[in-house]
PDB file of C-alpha atoms in Angstrom:
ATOM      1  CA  UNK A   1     -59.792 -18.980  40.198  1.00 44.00           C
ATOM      2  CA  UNK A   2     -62.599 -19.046  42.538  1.00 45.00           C
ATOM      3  CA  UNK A   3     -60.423 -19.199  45.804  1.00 46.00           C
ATOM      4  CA  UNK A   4     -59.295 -15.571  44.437  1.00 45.00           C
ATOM      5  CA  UNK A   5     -62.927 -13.915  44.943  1.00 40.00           C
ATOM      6  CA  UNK A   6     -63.322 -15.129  48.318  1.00 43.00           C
ATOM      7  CA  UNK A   7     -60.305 -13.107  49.085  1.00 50.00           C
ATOM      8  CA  UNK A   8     -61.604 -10.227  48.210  1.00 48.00           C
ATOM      9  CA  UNK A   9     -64.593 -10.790  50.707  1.00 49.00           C
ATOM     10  CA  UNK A  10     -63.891  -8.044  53.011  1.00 49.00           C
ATOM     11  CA  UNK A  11     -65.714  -6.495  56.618  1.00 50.00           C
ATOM     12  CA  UNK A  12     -65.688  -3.214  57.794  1.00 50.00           C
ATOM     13  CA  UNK A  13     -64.491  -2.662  61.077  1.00 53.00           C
ATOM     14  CA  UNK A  14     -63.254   0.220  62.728  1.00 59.00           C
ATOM     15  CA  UNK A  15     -59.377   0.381  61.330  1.00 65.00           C
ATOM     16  CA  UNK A  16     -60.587   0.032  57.913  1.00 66.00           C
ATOM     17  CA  UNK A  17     -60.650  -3.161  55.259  1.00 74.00           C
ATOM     18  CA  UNK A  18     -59.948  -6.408  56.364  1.00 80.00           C
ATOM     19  CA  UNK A  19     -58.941  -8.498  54.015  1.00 82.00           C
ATOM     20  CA  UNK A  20     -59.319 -12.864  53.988  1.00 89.00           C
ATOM     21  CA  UNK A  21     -56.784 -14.738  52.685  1.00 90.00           C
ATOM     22  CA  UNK A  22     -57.846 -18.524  51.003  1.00 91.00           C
ATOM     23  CA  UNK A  23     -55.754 -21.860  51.564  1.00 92.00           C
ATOM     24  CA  UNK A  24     -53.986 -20.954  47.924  1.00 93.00           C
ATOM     25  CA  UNK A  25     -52.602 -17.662  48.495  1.00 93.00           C
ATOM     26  CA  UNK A  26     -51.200 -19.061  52.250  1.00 91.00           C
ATOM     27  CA  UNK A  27     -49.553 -22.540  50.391  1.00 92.00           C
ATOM     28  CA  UNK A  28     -48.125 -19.597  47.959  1.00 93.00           C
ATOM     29  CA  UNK A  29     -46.843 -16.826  50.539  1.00 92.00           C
ATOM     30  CA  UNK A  30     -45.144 -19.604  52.726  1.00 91.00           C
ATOM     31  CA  UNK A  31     -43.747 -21.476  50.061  1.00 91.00           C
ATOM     32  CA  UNK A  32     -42.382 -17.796  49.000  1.00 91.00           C
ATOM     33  CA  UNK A  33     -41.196 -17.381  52.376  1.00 88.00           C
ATOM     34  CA  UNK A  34     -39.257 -21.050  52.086  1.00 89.00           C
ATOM     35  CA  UNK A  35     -37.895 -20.313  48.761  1.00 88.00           C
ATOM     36  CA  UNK A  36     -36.200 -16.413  50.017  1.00 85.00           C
ATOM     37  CA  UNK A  37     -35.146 -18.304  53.033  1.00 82.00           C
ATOM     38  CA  UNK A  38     -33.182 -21.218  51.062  1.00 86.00           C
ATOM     39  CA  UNK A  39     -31.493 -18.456  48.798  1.00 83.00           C
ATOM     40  CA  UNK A  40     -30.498 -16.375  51.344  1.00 79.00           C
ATOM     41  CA  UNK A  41     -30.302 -13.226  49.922  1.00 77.00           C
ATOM     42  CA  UNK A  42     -32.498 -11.557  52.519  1.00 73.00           C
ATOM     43  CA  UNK A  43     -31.414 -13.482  55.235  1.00 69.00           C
ATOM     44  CA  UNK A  44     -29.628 -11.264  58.048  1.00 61.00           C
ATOM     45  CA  UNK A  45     -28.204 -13.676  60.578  1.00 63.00           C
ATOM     46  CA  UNK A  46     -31.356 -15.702  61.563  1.00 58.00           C
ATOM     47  CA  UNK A  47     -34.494 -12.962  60.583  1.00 63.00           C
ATOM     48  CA  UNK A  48     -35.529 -11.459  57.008  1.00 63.00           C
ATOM     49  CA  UNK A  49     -33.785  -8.029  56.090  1.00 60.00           C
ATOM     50  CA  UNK A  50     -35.806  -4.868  55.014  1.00 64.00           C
ATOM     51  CA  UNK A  51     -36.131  -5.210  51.804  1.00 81.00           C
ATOM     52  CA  UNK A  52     -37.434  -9.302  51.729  1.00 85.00           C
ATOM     53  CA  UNK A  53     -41.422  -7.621  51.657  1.00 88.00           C
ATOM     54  CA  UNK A  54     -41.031  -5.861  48.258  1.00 89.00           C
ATOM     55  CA  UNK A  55     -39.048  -8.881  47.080  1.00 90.00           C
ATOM     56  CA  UNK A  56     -41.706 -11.260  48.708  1.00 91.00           C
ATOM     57  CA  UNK A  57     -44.228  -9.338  46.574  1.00 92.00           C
ATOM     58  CA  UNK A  58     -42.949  -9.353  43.464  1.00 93.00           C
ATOM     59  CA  UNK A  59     -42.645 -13.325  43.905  1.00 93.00           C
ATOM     60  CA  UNK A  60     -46.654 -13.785  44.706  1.00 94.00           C
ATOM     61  CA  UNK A  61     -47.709 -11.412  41.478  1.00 94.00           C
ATOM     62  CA  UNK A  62     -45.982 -14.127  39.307  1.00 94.00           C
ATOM     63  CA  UNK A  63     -47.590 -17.121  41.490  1.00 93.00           C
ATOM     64  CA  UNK A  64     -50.692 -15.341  42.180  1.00 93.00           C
ATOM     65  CA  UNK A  65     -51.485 -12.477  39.813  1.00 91.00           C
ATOM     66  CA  UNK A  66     -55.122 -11.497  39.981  1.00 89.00           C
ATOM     67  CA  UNK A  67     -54.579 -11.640  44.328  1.00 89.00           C
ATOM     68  CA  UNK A  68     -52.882  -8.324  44.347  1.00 89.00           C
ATOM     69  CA  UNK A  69     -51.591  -8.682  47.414  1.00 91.00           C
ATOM     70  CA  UNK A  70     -49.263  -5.638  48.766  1.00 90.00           C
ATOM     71  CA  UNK A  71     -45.994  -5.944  50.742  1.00 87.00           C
ATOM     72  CA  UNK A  72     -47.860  -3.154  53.183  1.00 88.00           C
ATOM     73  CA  UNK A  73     -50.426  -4.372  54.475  1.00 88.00           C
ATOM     74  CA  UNK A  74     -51.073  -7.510  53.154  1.00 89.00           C
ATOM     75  CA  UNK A  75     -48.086  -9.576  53.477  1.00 90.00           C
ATOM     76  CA  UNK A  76     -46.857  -7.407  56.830  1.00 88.00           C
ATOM     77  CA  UNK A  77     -50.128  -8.088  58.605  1.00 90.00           C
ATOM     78  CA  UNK A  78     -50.056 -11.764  57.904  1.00 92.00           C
ATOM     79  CA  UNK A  79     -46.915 -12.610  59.055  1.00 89.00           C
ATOM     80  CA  UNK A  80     -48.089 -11.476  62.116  1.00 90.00           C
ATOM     81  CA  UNK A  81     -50.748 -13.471  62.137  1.00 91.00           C
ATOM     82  CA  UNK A  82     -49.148 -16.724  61.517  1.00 89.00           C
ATOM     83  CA  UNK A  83     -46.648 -15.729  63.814  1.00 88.00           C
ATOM     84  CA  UNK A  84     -49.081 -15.900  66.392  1.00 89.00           C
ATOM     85  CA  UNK A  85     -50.702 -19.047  65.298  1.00 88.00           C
ATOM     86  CA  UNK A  86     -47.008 -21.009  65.253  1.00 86.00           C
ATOM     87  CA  UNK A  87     -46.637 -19.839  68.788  1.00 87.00           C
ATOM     88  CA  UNK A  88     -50.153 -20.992  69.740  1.00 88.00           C
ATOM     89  CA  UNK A  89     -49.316 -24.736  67.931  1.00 86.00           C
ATOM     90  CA  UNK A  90     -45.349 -24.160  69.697  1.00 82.00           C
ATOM     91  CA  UNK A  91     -46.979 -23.781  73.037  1.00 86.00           C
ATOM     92  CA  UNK A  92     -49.411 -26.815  72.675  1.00 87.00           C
ATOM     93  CA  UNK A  93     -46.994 -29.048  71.310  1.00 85.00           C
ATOM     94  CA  UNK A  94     -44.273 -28.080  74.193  1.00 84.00           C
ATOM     95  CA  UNK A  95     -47.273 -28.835  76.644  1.00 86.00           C
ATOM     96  CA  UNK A  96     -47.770 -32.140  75.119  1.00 84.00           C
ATOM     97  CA  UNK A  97     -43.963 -33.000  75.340  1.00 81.00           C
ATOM     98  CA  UNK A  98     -44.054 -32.136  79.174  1.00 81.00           C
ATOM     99  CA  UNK A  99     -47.193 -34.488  79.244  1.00 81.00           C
ATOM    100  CA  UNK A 100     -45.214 -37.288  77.444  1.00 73.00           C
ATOM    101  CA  UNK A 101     -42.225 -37.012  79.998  1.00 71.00           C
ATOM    102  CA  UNK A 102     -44.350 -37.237  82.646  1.00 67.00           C
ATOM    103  CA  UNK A 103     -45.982 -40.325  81.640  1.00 66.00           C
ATOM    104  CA  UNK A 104     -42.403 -42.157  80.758  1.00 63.00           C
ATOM    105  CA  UNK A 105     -41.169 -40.650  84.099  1.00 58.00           C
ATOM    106  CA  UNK A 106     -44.031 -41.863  86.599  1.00 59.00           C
ATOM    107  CA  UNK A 107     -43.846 -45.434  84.537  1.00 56.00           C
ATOM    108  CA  UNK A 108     -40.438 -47.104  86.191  1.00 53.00           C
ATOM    109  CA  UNK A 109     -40.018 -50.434  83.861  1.00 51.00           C
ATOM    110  CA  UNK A 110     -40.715 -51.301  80.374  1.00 53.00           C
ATOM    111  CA  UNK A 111     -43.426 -53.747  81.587  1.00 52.00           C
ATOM    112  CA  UNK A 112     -45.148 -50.806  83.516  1.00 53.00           C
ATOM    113  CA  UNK A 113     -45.132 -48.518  80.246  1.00 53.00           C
ATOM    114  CA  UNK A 114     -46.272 -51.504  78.712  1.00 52.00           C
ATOM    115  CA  UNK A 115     -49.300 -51.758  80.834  1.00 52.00           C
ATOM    116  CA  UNK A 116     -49.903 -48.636  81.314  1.00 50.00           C
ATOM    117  CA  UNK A 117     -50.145 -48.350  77.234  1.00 53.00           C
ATOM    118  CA  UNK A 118     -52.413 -51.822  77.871  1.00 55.00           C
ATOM    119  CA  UNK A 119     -49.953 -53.335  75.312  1.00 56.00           C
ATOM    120  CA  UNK A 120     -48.132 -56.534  75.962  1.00 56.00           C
ATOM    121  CA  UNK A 121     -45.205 -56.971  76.393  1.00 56.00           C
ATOM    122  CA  UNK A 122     -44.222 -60.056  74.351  1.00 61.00           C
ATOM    123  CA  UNK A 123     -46.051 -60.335  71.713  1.00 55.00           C
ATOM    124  CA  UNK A 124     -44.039 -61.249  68.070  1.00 56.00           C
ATOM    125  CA  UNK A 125     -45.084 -59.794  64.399  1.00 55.00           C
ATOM    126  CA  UNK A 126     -46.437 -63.317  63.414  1.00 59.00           C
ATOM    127  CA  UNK A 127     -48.693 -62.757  66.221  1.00 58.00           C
ATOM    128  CA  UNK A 128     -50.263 -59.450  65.186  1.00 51.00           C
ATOM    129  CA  UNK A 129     -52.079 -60.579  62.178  1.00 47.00           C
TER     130      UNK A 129
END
């Protein structure tokens, strides 16, 4: 229970409130998110429908009842945020992909990838130990 009073913590700044969420209400609200995804209720074609906030809310009182967390702000505000964080991880990981290709593109033959890994090339389990 002491993850839920650091949640609490809020600053002022100029809109109002902000609130902080812990690591225990995120595990909760995503694995809420997986669980309306799976059953598909609120799924309209490859997004959430309206209603999937209120619904999302009443799910994180029973997993999470002293966090109070409403579907307005609260849960609203940090989809957004983590929205923003995927794309941030997305856009790294796409970078490193393009990084990878080029490697495996620039290195013509196994034995240059090989080298250019400074691995060699035959080497047999027996030999690894």
């Amino acid at each position: 229970m002491s993850g839920f009073s650091q949640s609490s913590v809020s600053s002022q700044n100029s809109r109002g409130t902000k609130r902080k969420w812990v690591l225990e209400e995120d595990v909760a609200f995503v694995s809420c998110m997986v669980n309306l995804h799976n059953v598909g209720t609120f799924n309209a074609d490859t997004r959430f429908n309206a209603s999937y906030l209120n619904e999302l809310e009443r799910m994180l009182e029973k997993v999470l009842p002293h966090a109070i967390l409403k579907a307005k702000p609260n849960l609203n505000s940090r989809i957004r945020t983590l929205k923003r964080d995927w794309a941030i991880v997305y856009d790294i990981l796409d970078i490193i992909k393009e990084i990878d290709v080029e490697d495996v593109a620039t290195a013509n033959t196994h034995e240059e990838r090989n080298d250019f890994h400074r691995c060699q090339s035959n080497v047999s389990l027996d030999e690894m130990n």
